[in-house]
Short mmCIF file of C-alpha atoms and ligand atoms in Angstrom, two decimals:
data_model
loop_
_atom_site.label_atom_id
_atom_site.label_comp_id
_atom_site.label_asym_id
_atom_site.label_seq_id
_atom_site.Cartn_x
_atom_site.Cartn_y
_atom_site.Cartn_z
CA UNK A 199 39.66 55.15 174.24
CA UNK A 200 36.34 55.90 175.15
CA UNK A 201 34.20 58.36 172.57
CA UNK A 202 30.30 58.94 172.66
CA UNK A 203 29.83 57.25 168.99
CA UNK A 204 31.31 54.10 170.61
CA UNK A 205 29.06 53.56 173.23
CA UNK A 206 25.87 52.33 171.96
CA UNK A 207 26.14 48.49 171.46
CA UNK A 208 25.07 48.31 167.41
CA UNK A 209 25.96 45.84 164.34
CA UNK A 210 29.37 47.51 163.03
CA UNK A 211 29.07 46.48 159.60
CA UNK A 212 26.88 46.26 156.49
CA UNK A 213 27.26 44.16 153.52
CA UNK A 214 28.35 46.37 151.18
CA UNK A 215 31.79 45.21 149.75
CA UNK A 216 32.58 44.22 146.22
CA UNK A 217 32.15 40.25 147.42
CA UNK A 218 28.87 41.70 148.28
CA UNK A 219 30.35 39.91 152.09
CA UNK A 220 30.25 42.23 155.22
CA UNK A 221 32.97 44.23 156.26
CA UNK A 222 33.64 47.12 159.19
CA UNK A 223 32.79 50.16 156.84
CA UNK A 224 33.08 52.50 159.43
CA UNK A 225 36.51 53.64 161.85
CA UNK A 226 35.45 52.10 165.08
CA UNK A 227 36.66 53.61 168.87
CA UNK A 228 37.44 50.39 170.55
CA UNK A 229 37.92 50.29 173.98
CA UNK A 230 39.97 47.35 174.19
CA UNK A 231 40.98 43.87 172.91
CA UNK A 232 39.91 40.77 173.82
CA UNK A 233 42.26 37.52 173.59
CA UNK A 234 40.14 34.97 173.14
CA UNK A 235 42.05 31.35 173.78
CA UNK A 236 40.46 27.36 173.47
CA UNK A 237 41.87 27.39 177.66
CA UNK A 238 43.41 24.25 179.12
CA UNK A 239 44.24 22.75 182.45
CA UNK A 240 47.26 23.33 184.23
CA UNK A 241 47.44 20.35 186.88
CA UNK A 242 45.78 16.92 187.40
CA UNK A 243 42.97 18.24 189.00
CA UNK A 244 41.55 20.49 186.07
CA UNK A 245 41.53 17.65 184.05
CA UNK A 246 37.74 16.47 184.31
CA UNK A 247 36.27 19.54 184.84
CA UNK A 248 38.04 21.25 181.84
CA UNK A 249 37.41 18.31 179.79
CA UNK A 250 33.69 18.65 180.88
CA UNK A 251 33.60 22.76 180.05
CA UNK A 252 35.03 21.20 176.21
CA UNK A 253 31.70 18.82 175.94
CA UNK A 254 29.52 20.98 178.04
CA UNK A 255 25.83 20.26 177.18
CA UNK A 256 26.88 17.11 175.86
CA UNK A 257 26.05 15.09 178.86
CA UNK A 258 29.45 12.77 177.93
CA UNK A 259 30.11 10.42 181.22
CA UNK A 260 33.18 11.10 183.08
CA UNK A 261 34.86 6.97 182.38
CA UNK A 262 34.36 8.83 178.63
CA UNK A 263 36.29 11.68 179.08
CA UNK A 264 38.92 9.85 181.66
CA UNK A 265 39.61 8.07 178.36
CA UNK A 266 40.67 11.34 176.63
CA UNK A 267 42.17 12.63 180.02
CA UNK A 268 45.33 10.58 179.57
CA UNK A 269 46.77 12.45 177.02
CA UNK A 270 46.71 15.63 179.51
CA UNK A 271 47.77 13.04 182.68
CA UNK A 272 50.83 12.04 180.53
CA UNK A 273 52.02 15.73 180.70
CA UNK A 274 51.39 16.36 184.41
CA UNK A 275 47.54 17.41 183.85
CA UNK A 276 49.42 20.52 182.17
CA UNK A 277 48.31 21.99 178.80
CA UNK A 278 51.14 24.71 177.39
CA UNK A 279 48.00 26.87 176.08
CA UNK A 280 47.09 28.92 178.98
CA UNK A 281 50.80 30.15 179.31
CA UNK A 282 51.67 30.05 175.20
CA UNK A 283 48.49 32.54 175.31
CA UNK A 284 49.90 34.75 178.81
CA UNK A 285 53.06 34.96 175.94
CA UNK A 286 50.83 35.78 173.42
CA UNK A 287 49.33 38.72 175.08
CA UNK A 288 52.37 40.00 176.25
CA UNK A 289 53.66 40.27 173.07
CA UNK A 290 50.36 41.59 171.38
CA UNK A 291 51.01 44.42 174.35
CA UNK A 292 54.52 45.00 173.70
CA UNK A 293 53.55 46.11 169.63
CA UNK A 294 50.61 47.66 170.56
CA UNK A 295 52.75 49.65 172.56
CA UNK A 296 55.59 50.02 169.95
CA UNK A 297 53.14 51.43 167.24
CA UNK A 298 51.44 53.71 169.97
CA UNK A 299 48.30 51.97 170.13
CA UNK A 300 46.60 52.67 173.30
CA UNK A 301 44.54 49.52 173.83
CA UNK A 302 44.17 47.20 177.01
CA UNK A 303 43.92 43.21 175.77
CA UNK A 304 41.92 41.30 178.11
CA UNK A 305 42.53 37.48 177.78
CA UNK A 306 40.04 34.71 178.71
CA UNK A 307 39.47 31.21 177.32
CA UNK A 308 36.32 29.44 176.24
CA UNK A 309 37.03 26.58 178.44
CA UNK A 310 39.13 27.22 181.41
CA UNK A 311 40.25 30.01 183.77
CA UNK A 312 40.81 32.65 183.19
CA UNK A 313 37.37 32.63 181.71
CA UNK A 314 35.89 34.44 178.92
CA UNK A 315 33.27 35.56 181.96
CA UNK A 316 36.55 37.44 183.82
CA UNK A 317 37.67 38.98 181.03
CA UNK A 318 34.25 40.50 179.86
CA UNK A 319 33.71 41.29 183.44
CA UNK A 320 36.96 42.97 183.61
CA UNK A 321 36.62 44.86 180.43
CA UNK A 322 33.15 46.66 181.87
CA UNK A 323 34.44 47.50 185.34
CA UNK A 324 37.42 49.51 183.53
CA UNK A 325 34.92 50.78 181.59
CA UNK A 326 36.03 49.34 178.61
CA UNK A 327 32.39 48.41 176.84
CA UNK A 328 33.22 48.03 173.04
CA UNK A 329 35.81 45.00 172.57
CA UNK A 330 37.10 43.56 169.59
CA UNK A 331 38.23 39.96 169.88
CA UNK A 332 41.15 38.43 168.47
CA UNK A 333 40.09 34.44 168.93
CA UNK A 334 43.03 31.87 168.57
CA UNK A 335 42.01 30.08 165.41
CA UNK A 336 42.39 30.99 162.06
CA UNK A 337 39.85 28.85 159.59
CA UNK A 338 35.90 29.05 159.24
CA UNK A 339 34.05 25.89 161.03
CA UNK A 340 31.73 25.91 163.97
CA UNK A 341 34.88 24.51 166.44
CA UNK A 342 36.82 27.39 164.61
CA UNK A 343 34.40 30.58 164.39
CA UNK A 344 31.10 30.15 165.25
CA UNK A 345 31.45 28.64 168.58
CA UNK A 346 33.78 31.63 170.01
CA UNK A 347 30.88 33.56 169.10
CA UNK A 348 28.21 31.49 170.69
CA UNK A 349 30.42 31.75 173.65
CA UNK A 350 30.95 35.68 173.40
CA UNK A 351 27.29 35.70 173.26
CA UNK A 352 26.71 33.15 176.25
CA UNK A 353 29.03 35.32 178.56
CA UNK A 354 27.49 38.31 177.89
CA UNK A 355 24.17 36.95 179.14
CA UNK A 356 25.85 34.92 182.15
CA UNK A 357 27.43 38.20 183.47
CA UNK A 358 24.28 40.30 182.75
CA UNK A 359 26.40 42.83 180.29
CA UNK A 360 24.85 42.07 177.32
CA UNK A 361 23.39 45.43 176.38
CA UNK A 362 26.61 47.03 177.75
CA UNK A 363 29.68 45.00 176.72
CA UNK A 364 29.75 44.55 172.71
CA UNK A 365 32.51 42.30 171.23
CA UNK A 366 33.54 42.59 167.48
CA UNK A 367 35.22 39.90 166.28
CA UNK A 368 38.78 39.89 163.92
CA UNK A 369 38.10 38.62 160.60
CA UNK A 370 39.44 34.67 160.24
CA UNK A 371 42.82 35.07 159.54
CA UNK A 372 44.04 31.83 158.18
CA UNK A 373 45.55 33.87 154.53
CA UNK A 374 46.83 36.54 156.18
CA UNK A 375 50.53 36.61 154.98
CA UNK A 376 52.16 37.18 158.51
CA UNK A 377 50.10 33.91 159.46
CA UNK A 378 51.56 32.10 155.70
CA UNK A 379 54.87 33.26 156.43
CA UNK A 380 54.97 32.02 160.45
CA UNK A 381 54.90 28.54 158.91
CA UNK A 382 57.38 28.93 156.41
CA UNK A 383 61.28 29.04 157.62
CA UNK A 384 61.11 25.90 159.83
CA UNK A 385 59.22 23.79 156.76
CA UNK A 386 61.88 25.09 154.29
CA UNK A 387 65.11 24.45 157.06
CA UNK A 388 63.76 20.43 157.89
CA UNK A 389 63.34 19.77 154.18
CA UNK A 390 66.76 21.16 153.40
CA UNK A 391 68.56 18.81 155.65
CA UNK A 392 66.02 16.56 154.51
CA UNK A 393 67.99 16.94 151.39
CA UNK A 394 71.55 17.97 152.43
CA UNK A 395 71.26 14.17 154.12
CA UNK A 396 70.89 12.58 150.84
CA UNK A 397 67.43 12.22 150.76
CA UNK A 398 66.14 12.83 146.51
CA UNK A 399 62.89 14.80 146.44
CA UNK A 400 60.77 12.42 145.19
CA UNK A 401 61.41 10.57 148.65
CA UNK A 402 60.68 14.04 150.61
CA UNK A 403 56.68 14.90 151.96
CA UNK A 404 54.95 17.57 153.52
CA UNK A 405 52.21 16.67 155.65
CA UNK A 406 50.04 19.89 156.44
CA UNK A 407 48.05 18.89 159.44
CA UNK A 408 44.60 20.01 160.88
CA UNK A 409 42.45 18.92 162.89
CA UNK A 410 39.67 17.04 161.84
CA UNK A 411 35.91 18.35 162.00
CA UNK A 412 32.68 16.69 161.38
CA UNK A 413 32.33 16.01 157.29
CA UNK A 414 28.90 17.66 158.17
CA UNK A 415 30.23 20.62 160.33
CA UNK A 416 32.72 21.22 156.92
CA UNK A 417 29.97 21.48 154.39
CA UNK A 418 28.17 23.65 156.42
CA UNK A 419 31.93 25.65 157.55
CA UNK A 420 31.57 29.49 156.09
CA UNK A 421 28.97 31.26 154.01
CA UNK A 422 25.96 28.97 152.70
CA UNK A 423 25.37 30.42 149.45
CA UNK A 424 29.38 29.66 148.14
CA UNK A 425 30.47 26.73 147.14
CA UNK A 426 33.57 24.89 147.98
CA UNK A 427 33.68 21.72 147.12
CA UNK A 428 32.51 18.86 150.10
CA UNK A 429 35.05 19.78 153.10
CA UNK A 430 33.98 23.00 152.57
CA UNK A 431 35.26 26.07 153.61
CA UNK A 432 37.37 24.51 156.16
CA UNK A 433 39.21 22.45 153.74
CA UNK A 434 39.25 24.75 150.87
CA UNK A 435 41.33 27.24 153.30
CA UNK A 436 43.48 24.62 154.46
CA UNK A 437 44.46 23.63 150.95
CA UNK A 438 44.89 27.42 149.57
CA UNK A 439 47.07 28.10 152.87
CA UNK A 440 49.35 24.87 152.47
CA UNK A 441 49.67 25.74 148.25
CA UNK A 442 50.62 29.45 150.12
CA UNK A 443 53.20 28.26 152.24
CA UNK A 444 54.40 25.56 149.70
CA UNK A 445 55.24 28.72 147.22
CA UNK A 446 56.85 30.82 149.68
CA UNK A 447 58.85 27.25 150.76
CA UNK A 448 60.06 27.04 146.77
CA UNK A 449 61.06 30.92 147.10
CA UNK A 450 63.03 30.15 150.48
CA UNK A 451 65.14 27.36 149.24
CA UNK A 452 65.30 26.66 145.38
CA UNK A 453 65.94 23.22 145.49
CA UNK A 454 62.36 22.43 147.64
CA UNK A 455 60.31 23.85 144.69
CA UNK A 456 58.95 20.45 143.93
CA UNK A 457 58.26 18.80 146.93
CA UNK A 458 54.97 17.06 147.04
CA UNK A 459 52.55 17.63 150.06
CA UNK A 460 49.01 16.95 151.19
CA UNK A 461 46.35 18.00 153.50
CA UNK A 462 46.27 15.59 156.48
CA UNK A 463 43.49 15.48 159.62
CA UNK A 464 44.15 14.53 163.37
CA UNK A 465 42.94 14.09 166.68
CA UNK A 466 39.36 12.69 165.67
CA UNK A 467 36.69 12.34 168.39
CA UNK A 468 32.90 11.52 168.29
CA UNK A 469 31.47 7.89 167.79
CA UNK A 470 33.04 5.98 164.94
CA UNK A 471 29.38 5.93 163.25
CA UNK A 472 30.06 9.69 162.36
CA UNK A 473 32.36 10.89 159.64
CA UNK A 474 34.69 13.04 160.44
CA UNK A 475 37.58 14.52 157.40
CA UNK A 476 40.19 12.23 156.75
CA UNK A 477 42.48 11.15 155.87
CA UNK A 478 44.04 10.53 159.51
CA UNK A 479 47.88 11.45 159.77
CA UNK A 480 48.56 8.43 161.33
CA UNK A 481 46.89 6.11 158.48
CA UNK A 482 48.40 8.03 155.88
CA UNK A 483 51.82 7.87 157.82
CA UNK A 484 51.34 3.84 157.60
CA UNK A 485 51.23 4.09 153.51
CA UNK A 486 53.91 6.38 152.78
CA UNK A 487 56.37 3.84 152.69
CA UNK A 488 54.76 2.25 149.56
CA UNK A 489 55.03 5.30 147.89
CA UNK A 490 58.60 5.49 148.67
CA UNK A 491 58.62 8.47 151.08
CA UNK A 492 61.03 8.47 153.49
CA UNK A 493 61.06 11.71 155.00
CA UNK A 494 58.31 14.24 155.96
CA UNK A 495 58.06 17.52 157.55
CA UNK A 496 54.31 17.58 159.48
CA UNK A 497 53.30 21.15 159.56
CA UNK A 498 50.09 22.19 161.87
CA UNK A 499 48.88 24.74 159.55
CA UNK A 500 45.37 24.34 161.74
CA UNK A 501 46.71 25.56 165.42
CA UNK A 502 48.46 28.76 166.12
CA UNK A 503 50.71 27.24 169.10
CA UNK A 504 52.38 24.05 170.28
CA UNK A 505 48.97 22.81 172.59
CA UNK A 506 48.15 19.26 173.79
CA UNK A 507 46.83 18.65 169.93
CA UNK A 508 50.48 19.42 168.85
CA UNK A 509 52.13 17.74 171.64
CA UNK A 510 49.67 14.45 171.99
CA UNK A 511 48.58 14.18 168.42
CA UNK A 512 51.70 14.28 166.29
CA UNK A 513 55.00 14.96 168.53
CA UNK A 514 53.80 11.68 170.55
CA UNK A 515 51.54 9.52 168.27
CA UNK A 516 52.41 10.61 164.83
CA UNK A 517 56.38 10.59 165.29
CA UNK A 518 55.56 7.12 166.75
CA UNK A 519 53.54 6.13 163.50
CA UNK A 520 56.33 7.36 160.99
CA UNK A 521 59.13 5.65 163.73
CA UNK A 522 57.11 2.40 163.12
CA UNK A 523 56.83 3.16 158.88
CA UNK A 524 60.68 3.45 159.55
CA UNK A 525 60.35 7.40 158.14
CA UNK A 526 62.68 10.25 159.14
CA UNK A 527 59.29 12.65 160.59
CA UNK A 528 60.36 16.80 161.97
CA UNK A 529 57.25 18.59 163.22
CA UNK A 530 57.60 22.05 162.62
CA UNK A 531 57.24 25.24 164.21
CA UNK A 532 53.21 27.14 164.82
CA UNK A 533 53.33 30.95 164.86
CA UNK A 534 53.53 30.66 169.07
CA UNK A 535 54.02 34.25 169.81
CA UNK A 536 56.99 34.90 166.34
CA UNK A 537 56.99 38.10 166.08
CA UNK A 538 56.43 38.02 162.40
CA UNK A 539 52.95 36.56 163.57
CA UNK A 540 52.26 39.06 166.63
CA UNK A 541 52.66 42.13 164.08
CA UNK A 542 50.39 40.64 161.55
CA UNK A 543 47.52 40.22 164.35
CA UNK A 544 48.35 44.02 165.07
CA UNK A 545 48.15 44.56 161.60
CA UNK A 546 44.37 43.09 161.66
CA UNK A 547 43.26 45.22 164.47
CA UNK A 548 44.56 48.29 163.10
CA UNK A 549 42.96 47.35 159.87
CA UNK A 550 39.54 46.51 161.65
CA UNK A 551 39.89 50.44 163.75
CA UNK A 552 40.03 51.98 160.57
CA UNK A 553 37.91 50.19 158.39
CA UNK A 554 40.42 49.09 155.66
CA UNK A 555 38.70 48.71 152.60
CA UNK A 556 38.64 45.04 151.27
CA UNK A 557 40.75 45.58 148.33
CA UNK A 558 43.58 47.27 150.64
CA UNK A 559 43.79 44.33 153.19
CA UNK A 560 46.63 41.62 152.25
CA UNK A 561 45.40 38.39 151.65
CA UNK A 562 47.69 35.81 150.93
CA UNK A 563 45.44 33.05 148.95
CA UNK A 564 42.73 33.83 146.83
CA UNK A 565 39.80 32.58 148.81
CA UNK A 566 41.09 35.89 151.05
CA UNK A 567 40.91 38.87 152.54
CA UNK A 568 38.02 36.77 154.60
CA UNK A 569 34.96 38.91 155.98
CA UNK A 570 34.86 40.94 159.03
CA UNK A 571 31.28 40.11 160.10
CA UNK A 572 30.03 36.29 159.33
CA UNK A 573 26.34 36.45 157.82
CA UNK A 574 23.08 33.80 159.18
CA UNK A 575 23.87 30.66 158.57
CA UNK A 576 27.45 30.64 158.54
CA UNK A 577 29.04 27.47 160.67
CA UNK A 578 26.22 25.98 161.26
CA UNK A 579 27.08 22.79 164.13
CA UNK A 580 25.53 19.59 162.74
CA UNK A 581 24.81 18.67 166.38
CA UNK A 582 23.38 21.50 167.71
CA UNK A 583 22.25 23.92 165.07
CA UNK A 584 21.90 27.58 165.86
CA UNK A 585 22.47 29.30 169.40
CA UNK A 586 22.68 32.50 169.94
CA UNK A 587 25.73 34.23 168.91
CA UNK A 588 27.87 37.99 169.13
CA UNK A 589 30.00 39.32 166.83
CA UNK A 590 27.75 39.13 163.96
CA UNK A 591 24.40 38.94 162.33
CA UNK A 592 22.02 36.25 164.01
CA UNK A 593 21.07 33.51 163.45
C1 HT9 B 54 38.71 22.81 164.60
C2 HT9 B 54 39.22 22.58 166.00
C3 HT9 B 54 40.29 23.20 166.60
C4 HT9 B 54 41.19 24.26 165.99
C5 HT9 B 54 40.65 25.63 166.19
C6 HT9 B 54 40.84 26.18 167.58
O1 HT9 B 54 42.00 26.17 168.05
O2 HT9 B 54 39.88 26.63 168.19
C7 HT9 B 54 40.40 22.69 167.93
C8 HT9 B 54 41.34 23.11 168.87
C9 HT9 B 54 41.54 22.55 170.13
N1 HT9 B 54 40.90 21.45 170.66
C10 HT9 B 54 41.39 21.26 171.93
C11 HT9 B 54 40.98 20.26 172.82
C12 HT9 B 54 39.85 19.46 172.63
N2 HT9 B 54 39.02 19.43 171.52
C13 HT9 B 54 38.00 18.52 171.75
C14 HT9 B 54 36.97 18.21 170.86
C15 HT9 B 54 36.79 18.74 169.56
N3 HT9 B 54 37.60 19.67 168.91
C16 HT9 B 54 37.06 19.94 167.67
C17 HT9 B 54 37.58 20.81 166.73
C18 HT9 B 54 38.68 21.66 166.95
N4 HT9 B 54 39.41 21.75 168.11
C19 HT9 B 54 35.86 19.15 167.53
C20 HT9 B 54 34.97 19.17 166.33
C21 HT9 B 54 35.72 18.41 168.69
C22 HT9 B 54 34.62 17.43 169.02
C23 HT9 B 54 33.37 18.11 169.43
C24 HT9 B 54 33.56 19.05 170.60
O3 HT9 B 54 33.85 18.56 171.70
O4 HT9 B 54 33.37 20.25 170.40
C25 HT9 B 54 38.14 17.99 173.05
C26 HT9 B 54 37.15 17.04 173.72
C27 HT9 B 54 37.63 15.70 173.83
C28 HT9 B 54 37.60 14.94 172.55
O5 HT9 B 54 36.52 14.79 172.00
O6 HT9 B 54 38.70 14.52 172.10
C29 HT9 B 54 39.30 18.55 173.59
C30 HT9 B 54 39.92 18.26 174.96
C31 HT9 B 54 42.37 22.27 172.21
C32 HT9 B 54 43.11 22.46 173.56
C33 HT9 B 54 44.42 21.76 173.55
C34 HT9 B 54 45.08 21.89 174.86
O7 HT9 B 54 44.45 21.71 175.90
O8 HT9 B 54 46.28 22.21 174.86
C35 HT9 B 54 42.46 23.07 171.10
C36 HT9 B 54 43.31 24.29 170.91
FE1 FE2 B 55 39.40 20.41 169.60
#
C-alpha cells in the first residue's frame, strides 16, 4: 500500500479534537505494521547482554544484573515473550487477512533480537516507509510509552532511515473494551469456584497487579497540564481499567458483584532510596489474613502476556507469599494472543487508517478513548529527562 500522499515523512496529526488532545485527523496509507515487543532472552547466554540492552546507558555492573539474572536462569535463560509475540503476530496476520487488510507486520523488540533495528530495516528494503506501530503495553509512563518512542526514534538514526522510515504509533490502549474484556472470563471463573468452594464474599479479593514505576516517573506519566491525582496517569488508568473489568466481572456472574479488589504493584527495581508505587503484592499478600481474606484472584491488568514478570513475579513469588499467609491465590489469564484481544488491536489500526473521529472510538473507562499522538512533555523519565523521540511531537 504504497500512494504518493504517504511518502513524505510529516507529523500525522493536529490537536484539534474536542479534548483539545491530538488525534490522526486525516485517512493515512500505511505501508505496514510494526510489532513492537519489550524482547527477552531465549537461552543462558542472552541473559547478561539482554539484561544490559534493559539498563543500557545506565552503566549498572554485571554482579548487579547477575542478581536479577536468576529469575531468567531459573527458567533455562528462556523468556516466553519473544515466542508469545511470534504468536501474536501471527494472529494479528491471520485477521488482517480475514478482514482483507493488506498490511505486512514487521516485529522487533526494544531489547533483544529480533531488534527494532531489523524490523525498521526490513520495512525500508520492501519498501514499506510509513509504519504504524502497535507497541506491547497498554498504560501511559515513560517504561510504557515514551520509551518505545525514544527507541523508534534511536533506530531510525542507528540505521540511517530517519528521513525515510516514519513510524506512527497506536494510541495507548489500556480502555479499549477488547483489552477490558481479555481480562474478564478467567477473573469471573476463579472467583466462582472461589465461591462454589464455600468461600463467603467478604473472604474473596481481587488483586489487580502492575508493575511498579518510579512515584516520580507516575506524576510525570501522560499529559502535564491534567491532573490525576499523585500516581498519575499510570495509576489513574490502572484503577479505571480494574473498576472496568470489576463491572463486566458483576455482569458475568451475579453473585461476584460485590467482591472487593485493589490496585497492587510488583517487580520493583532501583535503589531502595527511591520510591517506587506501592503497595508491593507480596506485602499486601502478608496482611490479608488480618482482614480475613482467604482467597484472591491476582489479575496482571499491566502486561499483555504471561512474560518473566508474570511467571517470576507472582506465579513463583507471589503464590509463594499467599502459600505462606495460608491463602487460596489463582493468577489469571493476560490477553496472550485471545482472539477477543487480537481483533480489538485490528480494530485500533483500522481506526487509526481512517481517522476515526474521537467520539466514534470505544473507550471502555472514562479517562478513554486515549490520544493518538502524545504532546511535549508527556512521560517525562525522572532519570533521564527528554531524548529524542518518533511518533509524536518533540520534546
Ligand atoms: C511499566 C513497565 C512494564 C510494562 C509495560 C511494558 O510491557 O512495556 C515493564 C515490562 C517489562 N519489564 C521487563 C523486564 C525488565 N524490566 C526491568 C526494569 C524496569 N521495568 C520498568 C517498568 C516496566 N517494565 C522500570 C521502571 C524498570 C526499571 C528501570 C529500567 O530499567 O528501565 C528490567 C531490568 C532489571 C531490573 O531492574 O529488575 C527487566 C529485566 C519485561 C520482560 C519480561 C521478560 O523478559 O519476559 C517486560 C515485558
Ligand atoms: Fe520492566
Amino acid at each position: 500500500m504504497t500512494d504518493a500522499d504517504s511518502s513524505t515523512p510529516v507529523a500525522h496529526a493536529s490537536p484539534a479534537s474536542a479534548t483539545g488532545e491530538p488525534y490522526a485527523t486525516a485517512p493515512q496509507e500505511y505501508d505496514g505494521i510494526l510489532l513492537a515487543g519489550f524482547g527477552g532472552p531465549e537461552g543462558q547466554d542472552d541473559v547478561i547482554p539482554f539484561l544490559r540492552n534493559v539498563t543500557r546507558g545506565r552503566g549498572i555492573p554485571d554482579e548487579r544484573l547477575e542478581e536479577v539474572a536468576h529469575h531468567y536462569r531459573h527458567f533455562g535463560g528462556i523468556s516466553p515473550i519473544n515466542a508469545q509475540n511470534r504468536e501474536l503476530k501471527r494472529a494479528i496476520e491471520a485477521e488482517l487477512a480475514a478482514r482483507g487488510i493488506d498490511l505486512p507486520v514487521y516485529w522487533g523488540n526494544r531489547n533483544w533480537a529480533p531488534y527494532l533495528s531489523e524490523a525498521v530495516q526490513q520495512a525500508a528494503d520492501a519498501g514499506d516507509t510509513l509504519l504504524l506501530a502497535f507497541a506491547t503495553s497498554a498504560y501511559s509512563s515513560f517504561s510504557s510509552c515514551r520509551q518505545y518512542r525514544e527507541d523508534f526514534a534511536r533506530v531510525l538514526d542507528e540505521t540511517g532511515l530517519d528521513g525515510t522510515v516514519s513510524i506512527d504509533k497506536i494510541r495507548q490502549f489500556f480502555d479499549h473494551p477488547a483489552f477490558i474484556d481479555s481480562f474478564v472470563p478467567s477473573i469471573a471463573h476463579a472467583l466462582g469456584r472461589f465461591l462454589d468452594e464455600g468461600v463467603g464474599p467478604g473472604a474473596t479479593r481481587v488483586l489487580f497487579a502492575t508493575h511498579s514505576i518510579p512515584t516520580e516517573d507516575a506524576r510525570r506519566s501522560g499529559p502535564r497540564d491534567r491532573d490525576f491525582g499523585s500516581g498519575g496517569a499510570y495509576a489513574a488508568q490502572h484503577l479505571a481499567v480494574a473498576a472496568a473489568i470489576m463491572e463486566k466481572v458483576g455482569s458475568f456472574d451475579p453473585r461476584l458483584a460485590d467482591i472487593a479488589w485493589e490496585l497492587v504493584y510488583q517487580s520493583r527495581s532501583g535503589p531502595p532510596s527511591q520510591p517506587w508505587l506501592e503497595p508491593d503484592i507480596c506485602d499486601r499478600i502478608e496482611q490479608l489474613p488480618a482482614e480475613h481474606v482467604s482467597a484472591i484472584a491476582i489479575s496482571p491488568i499491566g502486561f499483555v502476556s504471561d512474560h518473566m514478570e508474570v511467571m517470576w513475579d507472582l506465579d513463583t513469588e507471589a503464590i509463594e507469599a499467599a502459600d505462606a499467609a495460608g491463602i487460596r491465590a489463582v493468577r489469571t489469564d493476560t490477553p496472550g494472543a485471545d482472539p477477543v484481544f487480537v481483533a480489538g488491536i485490528v480494530d485500533l489500526i483500522e481506526e487509526r487508517i481512517a481517522a476515526v473521529t474521537p467520539s466514534e472510538r470505544p473507550a471502555g473507562t472514562a479517562l478513554g478513548p486515549w490520544f493518538d499522538v502524545c504532546r511535549p512533555g508527556c512521560c517525562e523519565n525522572v532519570r533521564a529527562g527528554f531524548k529524542p523521540v518518533a511518533a509524536g511531537v518533540a520534546p
